[in-house]
């Protein structure tokens, strides 16, 4: 009986070792032996997309990507551009937002909410957050070779202005001032004294005429006296 127990224990030990070896080999194999395991990489958001508030960005309230608009929440939607077969898909998206007068926070999709959507062409990720936050930076873990991702659109909370109000620039030049009127000099009317040459000329002509007339009269008179 003792020998039987020893054989039973030995047989059990061999069976256990065999099962452990088979299980370890199975775990070492990938889930799909025909495909290599996916490669992941970290990329940054397009720097031209940040910083921004949801209200200041392109608006699109897609019911398949977070929906909206909501009274007190902004919807943020990210996109991984390119051919999904090479650019890959989102695994996670982590963004940093600043809160007015309350520091910054970090949120990760889908861990902290939202979802990753891979059945709408390129890979997308969305999340809903309190209204008024400003996105300052974002990173993503992806399965492909894309070099960056983008903030594709937002859906700002209802009641928020989606564009900043226009401001009127101050005038760059002072309005023209009218010059003071220039005084026009007036002619002074002074009394004229003395006799000018223009006044003496008629008198001289008149005098010469009288002398000539007198001489003619005398000559005629003498001729008559001589003939008489």
mmCIF file of N, CA and C in Angstrom, residues 66-195:
data_model
loop_
_atom_site.group_PDB
_atom_site.id
_atom_site.type_symbol
_atom_site.label_atom_id
_atom_site.label_comp_id
_atom_site.label_asym_id
_atom_site.label_seq_id
_atom_site.Cartn_x
_atom_site.Cartn_y
_atom_site.Cartn_z
ATOM 1 N N UNK A 66 -19.815 62.448 -28.560
ATOM 2 C CA UNK A 66 -20.048 63.227 -27.348
ATOM 3 C C UNK A 66 -21.334 64.007 -27.326
ATOM 4 N N UNK A 67 -21.911 64.308 -28.514
ATOM 5 C CA UNK A 67 -23.180 65.026 -28.562
ATOM 6 C C UNK A 67 -23.060 66.468 -28.131
ATOM 7 N N UNK A 68 -24.182 66.995 -27.606
ATOM 8 C CA UNK A 68 -24.236 68.372 -27.156
ATOM 9 C C UNK A 68 -25.072 69.234 -28.095
ATOM 10 N N UNK A 69 -25.156 70.518 -27.797
ATOM 11 C CA UNK A 69 -24.485 71.187 -26.670
ATOM 12 C C UNK A 69 -25.182 70.930 -25.341
ATOM 13 N N UNK A 70 -24.386 71.015 -24.278
ATOM 14 C CA UNK A 70 -24.872 70.813 -22.919
ATOM 15 C C UNK A 70 -24.806 72.137 -22.159
ATOM 16 N N UNK A 71 -25.645 72.308 -21.153
ATOM 17 C CA UNK A 71 -25.691 73.612 -20.472
ATOM 18 C C UNK A 71 -24.427 73.965 -19.702
ATOM 19 N N UNK A 72 -23.692 72.967 -19.225
ATOM 20 C CA UNK A 72 -22.534 73.286 -18.381
ATOM 21 C C UNK A 72 -21.314 72.425 -18.695
ATOM 22 N N UNK A 73 -21.269 71.824 -19.888
ATOM 23 C CA UNK A 73 -20.130 70.985 -20.259
ATOM 24 C C UNK A 73 -19.687 71.284 -21.691
ATOM 25 N N UNK A 74 -18.364 71.242 -21.891
ATOM 26 C CA UNK A 74 -17.778 71.337 -23.227
ATOM 27 C C UNK A 74 -17.402 69.935 -23.698
ATOM 28 N N UNK A 75 -17.562 69.691 -24.994
ATOM 29 C CA UNK A 75 -17.166 68.413 -25.588
ATOM 30 C C UNK A 75 -15.909 68.651 -26.426
ATOM 31 N N UNK A 76 -14.888 67.833 -26.178
ATOM 32 C CA UNK A 76 -13.615 67.929 -26.895
ATOM 33 C C UNK A 76 -13.439 66.668 -27.738
ATOM 34 N N UNK A 77 -13.089 66.836 -29.028
ATOM 35 C CA UNK A 77 -12.952 65.691 -29.936
ATOM 36 C C UNK A 77 -11.575 65.747 -30.597
ATOM 37 N N UNK A 78 -10.821 64.643 -30.469
ATOM 38 C CA UNK A 78 -9.480 64.531 -31.041
ATOM 39 C C UNK A 78 -9.501 63.541 -32.203
ATOM 40 N N UNK A 79 -8.581 63.729 -33.144
ATOM 41 C CA UNK A 79 -8.541 62.892 -34.340
ATOM 42 C C UNK A 79 -7.099 62.502 -34.647
ATOM 43 N N UNK A 80 -6.918 61.252 -35.118
ATOM 44 C CA UNK A 80 -5.603 60.763 -35.534
ATOM 45 C C UNK A 80 -5.591 60.743 -37.063
ATOM 46 N N UNK A 81 -5.010 61.763 -37.706
ATOM 47 C CA UNK A 81 -5.106 61.864 -39.163
ATOM 48 C C UNK A 81 -4.258 60.813 -39.875
ATOM 49 N N UNK A 82 -4.591 60.610 -41.158
ATOM 50 C CA UNK A 82 -3.829 59.673 -41.972
ATOM 51 C C UNK A 82 -4.590 58.391 -42.239
ATOM 52 N N UNK A 83 -3.922 57.472 -42.903
ATOM 53 C CA UNK A 83 -4.496 56.166 -43.199
ATOM 54 C C UNK A 83 -4.451 55.305 -41.941
ATOM 55 N N UNK A 84 -5.598 54.860 -41.434
ATOM 56 C CA UNK A 84 -5.588 54.092 -40.181
ATOM 57 C C UNK A 84 -4.705 52.850 -40.230
ATOM 58 N N UNK A 85 -4.487 52.288 -41.434
ATOM 59 C CA UNK A 85 -3.657 51.088 -41.522
ATOM 60 C C UNK A 85 -2.201 51.378 -41.177
ATOM 61 N N UNK A 86 -1.787 52.632 -41.368
ATOM 62 C CA UNK A 86 -0.401 52.992 -41.036
ATOM 63 C C UNK A 86 -0.327 53.974 -39.863
ATOM 64 N N UNK A 87 -1.240 54.942 -39.839
ATOM 65 C CA UNK A 87 -1.200 55.916 -38.738
ATOM 66 C C UNK A 87 -1.628 55.290 -37.423
ATOM 67 N N UNK A 88 -2.453 54.239 -37.493
ATOM 68 C CA UNK A 88 -2.830 53.512 -36.292
ATOM 69 C C UNK A 88 -4.116 54.004 -35.663
ATOM 70 N N UNK A 89 -4.282 53.644 -34.404
ATOM 71 C CA UNK A 89 -5.470 54.006 -33.642
ATOM 72 C C UNK A 89 -5.058 54.508 -32.263
ATOM 73 N N UNK A 90 -5.956 55.300 -31.677
ATOM 74 C CA UNK A 90 -5.724 55.759 -30.311
ATOM 75 C C UNK A 90 -5.813 54.584 -29.339
ATOM 76 N N UNK A 91 -4.901 54.572 -28.377
ATOM 77 C CA UNK A 91 -5.024 53.696 -27.212
ATOM 78 C C UNK A 91 -5.516 54.527 -26.027
ATOM 79 N N UNK A 92 -4.862 55.665 -25.809
ATOM 80 C CA UNK A 92 -5.314 56.639 -24.811
ATOM 81 C C UNK A 92 -4.984 58.035 -25.331
ATOM 82 N N UNK A 93 -5.716 59.015 -24.844
ATOM 83 C CA UNK A 93 -5.421 60.432 -25.097
ATOM 84 C C UNK A 93 -5.446 61.139 -23.750
ATOM 85 N N UNK A 94 -4.377 61.857 -23.434
ATOM 86 C CA UNK A 94 -4.272 62.558 -22.155
ATOM 87 C C UNK A 94 -4.101 64.046 -22.419
ATOM 88 N N UNK A 95 -5.008 64.834 -21.879
ATOM 89 C CA UNK A 95 -4.957 66.279 -22.068
ATOM 90 C C UNK A 95 -4.745 67.014 -20.759
ATOM 91 N N UNK A 96 -4.178 68.214 -20.882
ATOM 92 C CA UNK A 96 -3.993 69.095 -19.729
ATOM 93 C C UNK A 96 -4.823 70.347 -19.959
ATOM 94 N N UNK A 97 -5.670 70.666 -18.998
ATOM 95 C CA UNK A 97 -6.539 71.834 -19.095
ATOM 96 C C UNK A 97 -6.263 72.772 -17.926
ATOM 97 N N UNK A 98 -6.339 74.059 -18.196
ATOM 98 C CA UNK A 98 -6.261 75.046 -17.118
ATOM 99 C C UNK A 98 -7.675 75.476 -16.751
ATOM 100 N N UNK A 99 -7.899 75.594 -15.450
ATOM 101 C CA UNK A 99 -9.200 76.002 -14.928
ATOM 102 C C UNK A 99 -9.094 77.457 -14.499
ATOM 103 N N UNK A 100 -10.013 78.306 -14.898
ATOM 104 C CA UNK A 100 -9.927 79.718 -14.518
ATOM 105 C C UNK A 100 -9.779 79.885 -13.005
ATOM 106 N N UNK A 101 -8.682 80.520 -12.611
ATOM 107 C CA UNK A 101 -8.405 80.830 -11.200
ATOM 108 C C UNK A 101 -8.306 79.593 -10.314
ATOM 109 N N UNK A 102 -7.966 78.415 -10.914
ATOM 110 C CA UNK A 102 -7.924 77.200 -10.091
ATOM 111 C C UNK A 102 -6.899 76.188 -10.597
ATOM 112 N N UNK A 103 -5.798 76.644 -11.196
ATOM 113 C CA UNK A 103 -4.725 75.734 -11.571
ATOM 114 C C UNK A 103 -5.027 74.915 -12.812
ATOM 115 N N UNK A 104 -4.422 73.714 -12.881
ATOM 116 C CA UNK A 104 -4.563 72.841 -14.041
ATOM 117 C C UNK A 104 -4.975 71.439 -13.611
ATOM 118 N N UNK A 105 -5.555 70.696 -14.565
ATOM 119 C CA UNK A 105 -5.936 69.306 -14.323
ATOM 120 C C UNK A 105 -5.551 68.481 -15.544
ATOM 121 N N UNK A 106 -5.406 67.176 -15.334
ATOM 122 C CA UNK A 106 -5.100 66.240 -16.413
ATOM 123 C C UNK A 106 -6.205 65.196 -16.481
ATOM 124 N N UNK A 107 -6.673 64.939 -17.690
ATOM 125 C CA UNK A 107 -7.715 63.935 -17.894
ATOM 126 C C UNK A 107 -7.286 63.006 -19.029
ATOM 127 N N UNK A 108 -7.548 61.698 -18.852
ATOM 128 C CA UNK A 108 -7.165 60.698 -19.841
ATOM 129 C C UNK A 108 -8.409 60.012 -20.391
ATOM 130 N N UNK A 109 -8.471 59.911 -21.709
ATOM 131 C CA UNK A 109 -9.542 59.182 -22.398
ATOM 132 C C UNK A 109 -9.023 57.774 -22.709
ATOM 133 N N UNK A 110 -9.734 56.717 -22.370
ATOM 134 C CA UNK A 110 -11.081 56.663 -21.789
ATOM 135 C C UNK A 110 -11.093 56.479 -20.274
ATOM 136 N N UNK A 111 -9.927 56.537 -19.617
ATOM 137 C CA UNK A 111 -9.877 56.247 -18.178
ATOM 138 C C UNK A 111 -10.758 57.191 -17.380
ATOM 139 N N UNK A 112 -10.707 58.489 -17.699
ATOM 140 C CA UNK A 112 -11.450 59.492 -16.932
ATOM 141 C C UNK A 112 -12.752 59.910 -17.605
ATOM 142 N N UNK A 113 -13.188 59.154 -18.583
ATOM 143 C CA UNK A 113 -14.437 59.489 -19.263
ATOM 144 C C UNK A 113 -14.245 59.550 -20.761
ATOM 145 N N UNK A 114 -15.361 59.751 -21.456
ATOM 146 C CA UNK A 114 -15.299 59.804 -22.904
ATOM 147 C C UNK A 114 -15.127 58.428 -23.509
ATOM 148 N N UNK A 115 -14.669 58.402 -24.758
ATOM 149 C CA UNK A 115 -14.527 57.127 -25.459
ATOM 150 C C UNK A 115 -13.592 57.293 -26.643
ATOM 151 N N UNK A 116 -13.049 56.168 -27.090
ATOM 152 C CA UNK A 116 -12.269 56.101 -28.325
ATOM 153 C C UNK A 116 -13.145 55.440 -29.380
ATOM 154 N N UNK A 117 -13.246 56.077 -30.540
ATOM 155 C CA UNK A 117 -14.137 55.614 -31.606
ATOM 156 C C UNK A 117 -13.287 55.258 -32.819
ATOM 157 N N UNK A 118 -13.357 53.990 -33.232
ATOM 158 C CA UNK A 118 -12.543 53.522 -34.355
ATOM 159 C C UNK A 118 -13.373 53.048 -35.543
ATOM 160 N N UNK A 119 -14.665 53.353 -35.552
ATOM 161 C CA UNK A 119 -15.507 52.902 -36.656
ATOM 162 C C UNK A 119 -16.056 54.076 -37.469
ATOM 163 N N UNK A 120 -15.361 55.214 -37.437
ATOM 164 C CA UNK A 120 -15.783 56.391 -38.203
ATOM 165 C C UNK A 120 -14.609 56.909 -39.039
ATOM 166 N N UNK A 121 -13.995 55.999 -39.790
ATOM 167 C CA UNK A 121 -12.839 56.391 -40.589
ATOM 168 C C UNK A 121 -11.588 56.393 -39.741
ATOM 169 N N UNK A 122 -10.995 57.578 -39.558
ATOM 170 C CA UNK A 122 -9.809 57.685 -38.714
ATOM 171 C C UNK A 122 -10.188 57.517 -37.245
ATOM 172 N N UNK A 123 -9.199 57.172 -36.441
ATOM 173 C CA UNK A 123 -9.443 56.970 -35.012
ATOM 174 C C UNK A 123 -9.720 58.313 -34.340
ATOM 175 N N UNK A 124 -10.723 58.332 -33.478
ATOM 176 C CA UNK A 124 -11.121 59.559 -32.788
ATOM 177 C C UNK A 124 -11.297 59.274 -31.304
ATOM 178 N N UNK A 125 -11.210 60.342 -30.511
ATOM 179 C CA UNK A 125 -11.415 60.237 -29.065
ATOM 180 C C UNK A 125 -12.130 61.491 -28.591
ATOM 181 N N UNK A 126 -13.079 61.333 -27.672
ATOM 182 C CA UNK A 126 -13.818 62.492 -27.179
ATOM 183 C C UNK A 126 -13.993 62.398 -25.668
ATOM 184 N N UNK A 127 -14.233 63.575 -25.068
ATOM 185 C CA UNK A 127 -14.476 63.642 -23.633
ATOM 186 C C UNK A 127 -15.299 64.888 -23.339
ATOM 187 N N UNK A 128 -16.162 64.798 -22.319
ATOM 188 C CA UNK A 128 -16.942 65.954 -21.856
ATOM 189 C C UNK A 128 -16.357 66.445 -20.540
ATOM 190 N N UNK A 129 -16.157 67.779 -20.475
ATOM 191 C CA UNK A 129 -15.551 68.391 -19.293
ATOM 192 C C UNK A 129 -16.316 69.654 -18.922
ATOM 193 N N UNK A 130 -16.127 70.160 -17.704
ATOM 194 C CA UNK A 130 -16.826 71.390 -17.313
ATOM 195 C C UNK A 130 -16.548 72.537 -18.278
ATOM 196 N N UNK A 131 -17.544 73.356 -18.470
ATOM 197 C CA UNK A 131 -17.436 74.460 -19.427
ATOM 198 C C UNK A 131 -16.398 75.481 -18.974
ATOM 199 N N UNK A 132 -15.700 76.043 -19.946
ATOM 200 C CA UNK A 132 -14.788 77.141 -19.672
ATOM 201 C C UNK A 132 -13.338 76.765 -19.479
ATOM 202 N N UNK A 133 -13.012 75.455 -19.467
ATOM 203 C CA UNK A 133 -11.619 75.052 -19.312
ATOM 204 C C UNK A 133 -10.850 75.348 -20.597
ATOM 205 N N UNK A 134 -9.521 75.529 -20.463
ATOM 206 C CA UNK A 134 -8.649 75.815 -21.603
ATOM 207 C C UNK A 134 -7.666 74.667 -21.801
ATOM 208 N N UNK A 135 -7.694 74.066 -22.992
ATOM 209 C CA UNK A 135 -6.750 72.996 -23.314
ATOM 210 C C UNK A 135 -5.376 73.611 -23.582
ATOM 211 N N UNK A 136 -4.360 73.182 -22.825
ATOM 212 C CA UNK A 136 -3.018 73.743 -22.979
ATOM 213 C C UNK A 136 -2.024 72.758 -23.581
ATOM 214 N N UNK A 137 -2.298 71.441 -23.477
ATOM 215 C CA UNK A 137 -1.378 70.444 -24.024
ATOM 216 C C UNK A 137 -2.090 69.095 -24.050
ATOM 217 N N UNK A 138 -1.574 68.171 -24.877
ATOM 218 C CA UNK A 138 -2.156 66.830 -24.934
ATOM 219 C C UNK A 138 -1.154 65.870 -25.558
ATOM 220 N N UNK A 139 -1.196 64.622 -25.105
ATOM 221 C CA UNK A 139 -0.382 63.546 -25.663
ATOM 222 C C UNK A 139 -1.283 62.341 -25.900
ATOM 223 N N UNK A 140 -0.795 61.399 -26.702
ATOM 224 C CA UNK A 140 -1.589 60.208 -26.995
ATOM 225 C C UNK A 140 -0.680 58.998 -27.126
ATOM 226 N N UNK A 141 -1.219 57.852 -26.776
ATOM 227 C CA UNK A 141 -0.581 56.563 -27.046
ATOM 228 C C UNK A 141 -1.330 55.954 -28.222
ATOM 229 N N UNK A 142 -0.598 55.592 -29.281
ATOM 230 C CA UNK A 142 -1.230 55.066 -30.494
ATOM 231 C C UNK A 142 -0.566 53.754 -30.900
ATOM 232 N N UNK A 143 -1.220 53.052 -31.822
ATOM 233 C CA UNK A 143 -0.694 51.768 -32.288
ATOM 234 C C UNK A 143 0.054 51.882 -33.601
ATOM 235 N N UNK A 144 0.050 53.049 -34.239
ATOM 236 C CA UNK A 144 0.648 53.178 -35.565
ATOM 237 C C UNK A 144 1.863 54.078 -35.589
ATOM 238 N N UNK A 145 2.056 54.718 -36.751
ATOM 239 C CA UNK A 145 3.260 55.519 -36.977
ATOM 240 C C UNK A 145 2.961 57.001 -37.161
ATOM 241 N N UNK A 146 1.756 57.447 -36.848
ATOM 242 C CA UNK A 146 1.434 58.870 -36.982
ATOM 243 C C UNK A 146 2.382 59.698 -36.122
ATOM 244 N N UNK A 147 2.717 60.891 -36.614
ATOM 245 C CA UNK A 147 3.673 61.740 -35.909
ATOM 246 C C UNK A 147 2.998 62.722 -34.963
ATOM 247 N N UNK A 148 1.702 62.973 -35.158
ATOM 248 C CA UNK A 148 0.980 63.892 -34.282
ATOM 249 C C UNK A 148 -0.511 63.617 -34.422
ATOM 250 N N UNK A 149 -1.296 64.198 -33.522
ATOM 251 C CA UNK A 149 -2.751 64.140 -33.646
ATOM 252 C C UNK A 149 -3.297 65.544 -33.479
ATOM 253 N N UNK A 150 -4.604 65.715 -33.703
ATOM 254 C CA UNK A 150 -5.179 67.058 -33.725
ATOM 255 C C UNK A 150 -6.436 67.118 -32.865
ATOM 256 N N UNK A 151 -6.734 68.337 -32.439
ATOM 257 C CA UNK A 151 -8.060 68.645 -31.897
ATOM 258 C C UNK A 151 -8.917 68.987 -33.104
ATOM 259 N N UNK A 152 -9.856 68.109 -33.455
ATOM 260 C CA UNK A 152 -10.594 68.299 -34.705
ATOM 261 C C UNK A 152 -11.754 69.275 -34.561
ATOM 262 N N UNK A 153 -12.495 69.217 -33.438
ATOM 263 C CA UNK A 153 -13.566 70.177 -33.198
ATOM 264 C C UNK A 153 -14.018 70.072 -31.747
ATOM 265 N N UNK A 154 -14.864 70.995 -31.361
ATOM 266 C CA UNK A 154 -15.435 71.003 -30.018
ATOM 267 C C UNK A 154 -16.924 71.293 -30.113
ATOM 268 N N UNK A 155 -17.598 71.101 -29.006
ATOM 269 C CA UNK A 155 -19.002 71.507 -28.887
ATOM 270 C C UNK A 155 -19.118 72.272 -27.573
ATOM 271 N N UNK A 156 -19.073 73.589 -27.679
ATOM 272 C CA UNK A 156 -19.066 74.425 -26.480
ATOM 273 C C UNK A 156 -20.406 74.355 -25.763
ATOM 274 N N UNK A 157 -20.351 74.545 -24.461
ATOM 275 C CA UNK A 157 -21.571 74.541 -23.656
ATOM 276 C C UNK A 157 -22.532 75.602 -24.158
ATOM 277 N N UNK A 158 -23.819 75.293 -24.108
ATOM 278 C CA UNK A 158 -24.820 76.246 -24.574
ATOM 279 C C UNK A 158 -24.789 77.489 -23.702
ATOM 280 N N UNK A 159 -25.001 78.625 -24.347
ATOM 281 C CA UNK A 159 -24.974 79.887 -23.624
ATOM 282 C C UNK A 159 -23.634 80.574 -23.666
ATOM 283 N N UNK A 160 -22.589 79.886 -24.141
ATOM 284 C CA UNK A 160 -21.280 80.514 -24.256
ATOM 285 C C UNK A 160 -21.125 81.132 -25.636
ATOM 286 N N UNK A 161 -20.557 82.335 -25.730
ATOM 287 C CA UNK A 161 -20.271 82.886 -27.062
ATOM 288 C C UNK A 161 -19.184 82.061 -27.727
ATOM 289 N N UNK A 162 -19.419 81.650 -28.976
ATOM 290 C CA UNK A 162 -18.456 80.802 -29.671
ATOM 291 C C UNK A 162 -17.362 81.587 -30.358
ATOM 292 N N UNK A 163 -17.506 82.899 -30.435
ATOM 293 C CA UNK A 163 -16.447 83.741 -30.987
ATOM 294 C C UNK A 163 -16.279 84.940 -30.079
ATOM 295 N N UNK A 164 -15.064 85.422 -29.889
ATOM 296 C CA UNK A 164 -14.873 86.586 -29.022
ATOM 297 C C UNK A 164 -15.528 87.811 -29.617
ATOM 298 N N UNK A 165 -16.105 88.691 -28.778
ATOM 299 C CA UNK A 165 -16.748 89.895 -29.309
ATOM 300 C C UNK A 165 -15.729 90.794 -29.982
ATOM 301 N N UNK A 166 -16.120 91.428 -31.100
ATOM 302 C CA UNK A 166 -15.167 92.307 -31.788
ATOM 303 C C UNK A 166 -14.863 93.534 -30.958
ATOM 304 N N UNK A 167 -13.668 93.972 -31.048
ATOM 305 C CA UNK A 167 -13.254 95.178 -30.338
ATOM 306 C C UNK A 167 -12.946 96.265 -31.344
ATOM 307 N N UNK A 168 -13.296 97.484 -30.983
ATOM 308 C CA UNK A 168 -13.037 98.622 -31.863
ATOM 309 C C UNK A 168 -11.688 99.216 -31.515
ATOM 310 N N UNK A 169 -10.738 99.203 -32.450
ATOM 311 C CA UNK A 169 -9.415 99.749 -32.123
ATOM 312 C C UNK A 169 -9.486 101.247 -31.915
ATOM 313 N N UNK A 170 -8.669 101.757 -31.003
ATOM 314 C CA UNK A 170 -8.663 103.209 -30.789
ATOM 315 C C UNK A 170 -8.114 103.923 -32.006
ATOM 316 N N UNK A 171 -8.521 105.179 -32.219
ATOM 317 C CA UNK A 171 -7.995 105.917 -33.383
ATOM 318 C C UNK A 171 -6.494 106.086 -33.272
ATOM 319 N N UNK A 172 -5.813 105.903 -34.400
ATOM 320 C CA UNK A 172 -4.352 105.977 -34.403
ATOM 321 C C UNK A 172 -3.848 107.396 -34.587
ATOM 322 N N UNK A 173 -4.698 108.294 -35.064
ATOM 323 C CA UNK A 173 -4.278 109.682 -35.266
ATOM 324 C C UNK A 173 -5.289 110.609 -34.624
ATOM 325 N N UNK A 174 -4.833 111.751 -34.229
ATOM 326 C CA UNK A 174 -5.714 112.748 -33.652
ATOM 327 C C UNK A 174 -6.542 113.394 -34.751
ATOM 328 N N UNK A 175 -7.797 113.750 -34.468
ATOM 329 C CA UNK A 175 -8.602 114.419 -35.495
ATOM 330 C C UNK A 175 -7.981 115.756 -35.865
ATOM 331 N N UNK A 176 -8.072 116.133 -37.134
ATOM 332 C CA UNK A 176 -7.449 117.396 -37.563
ATOM 333 C C UNK A 176 -8.086 118.584 -36.864
ATOM 334 N N UNK A 177 -7.262 119.522 -36.514
ATOM 335 C CA UNK A 177 -7.749 120.742 -35.869
ATOM 336 C C UNK A 177 -7.740 121.870 -36.879
ATOM 337 N N UNK A 178 -8.767 122.719 -36.810
ATOM 338 C CA UNK A 178 -8.863 123.823 -37.762
ATOM 339 C C UNK A 178 -7.879 124.921 -37.369
ATOM 340 N N UNK A 179 -7.177 125.435 -38.372
ATOM 341 C CA UNK A 179 -6.198 126.490 -38.119
ATOM 342 C C UNK A 179 -6.920 127.796 -37.808
ATOM 343 N N UNK A 180 -6.360 128.621 -36.937
ATOM 344 C CA UNK A 180 -7.008 129.908 -36.633
ATOM 345 C C UNK A 180 -7.045 130.784 -37.874
ATOM 346 N N UNK A 181 -8.099 131.579 -38.025
ATOM 347 C CA UNK A 181 -8.207 132.430 -39.220
ATOM 348 C C UNK A 181 -7.047 133.417 -39.291
ATOM 349 N N UNK A 182 -6.550 133.603 -40.517
ATOM 350 C CA UNK A 182 -5.442 134.533 -40.742
ATOM 351 C C UNK A 182 -5.987 135.938 -40.940
ATOM 352 N N UNK A 183 -5.449 136.860 -40.182
ATOM 353 C CA UNK A 183 -5.922 138.248 -40.281
ATOM 354 C C UNK A 183 -5.503 138.853 -41.612
ATOM 355 N N UNK A 184 -6.460 139.480 -42.299
ATOM 356 C CA UNK A 184 -6.176 140.135 -43.585
ATOM 357 C C UNK A 184 -5.850 141.597 -43.335
ATOM 358 N N UNK A 185 -4.668 142.024 -43.773
ATOM 359 C CA UNK A 185 -4.316 143.443 -43.521
ATOM 360 C C UNK A 185 -5.248 144.367 -44.282
ATOM 361 N N UNK A 186 -5.653 145.425 -43.626
ATOM 362 C CA UNK A 186 -6.548 146.415 -44.244
ATOM 363 C C UNK A 186 -5.735 147.610 -44.722
ATOM 364 N N UNK A 187 -6.219 148.233 -45.800
ATOM 365 C CA UNK A 187 -5.535 149.414 -46.338
ATOM 366 C C UNK A 187 -5.804 150.620 -45.448
ATOM 367 N N UNK A 188 -4.748 151.277 -45.157
ATOM 368 C CA UNK A 188 -4.915 152.492 -44.340
ATOM 369 C C UNK A 188 -5.238 153.666 -45.256
ATOM 370 N N UNK A 189 -6.261 154.402 -44.916
ATOM 371 C CA UNK A 189 -6.680 155.564 -45.706
ATOM 372 C C UNK A 189 -6.054 156.808 -45.089
ATOM 373 N N UNK A 190 -4.916 157.182 -45.628
ATOM 374 C CA UNK A 190 -4.213 158.357 -45.124
ATOM 375 C C UNK A 190 -4.555 159.563 -45.997
ATOM 376 N N UNK A 191 -4.596 160.756 -45.454
ATOM 377 C CA UNK A 191 -4.886 161.961 -46.265
ATOM 378 C C UNK A 191 -3.759 162.225 -47.245
ATOM 379 N N UNK A 192 -4.141 162.579 -48.464
ATOM 380 C CA UNK A 192 -3.166 162.872 -49.522
ATOM 381 C C UNK A 192 -2.872 164.357 -49.492
ATOM 382 N N UNK A 193 -1.620 164.714 -49.374
ATOM 383 C CA UNK A 193 -1.208 166.123 -49.316
ATOM 384 C C UNK A 193 -0.342 166.440 -50.512
ATOM 385 N N UNK A 194 -0.303 167.753 -50.910
ATOM 386 C CA UNK A 194 0.525 168.172 -52.036
ATOM 387 C C UNK A 194 -0.181 167.947 -53.347
ATOM 388 N N UNK A 195 0.484 168.282 -54.444
ATOM 389 C CA UNK A 195 -0.075 168.160 -55.784
ATOM 390 C C UNK A 195 0.763 167.199 -56.569
#
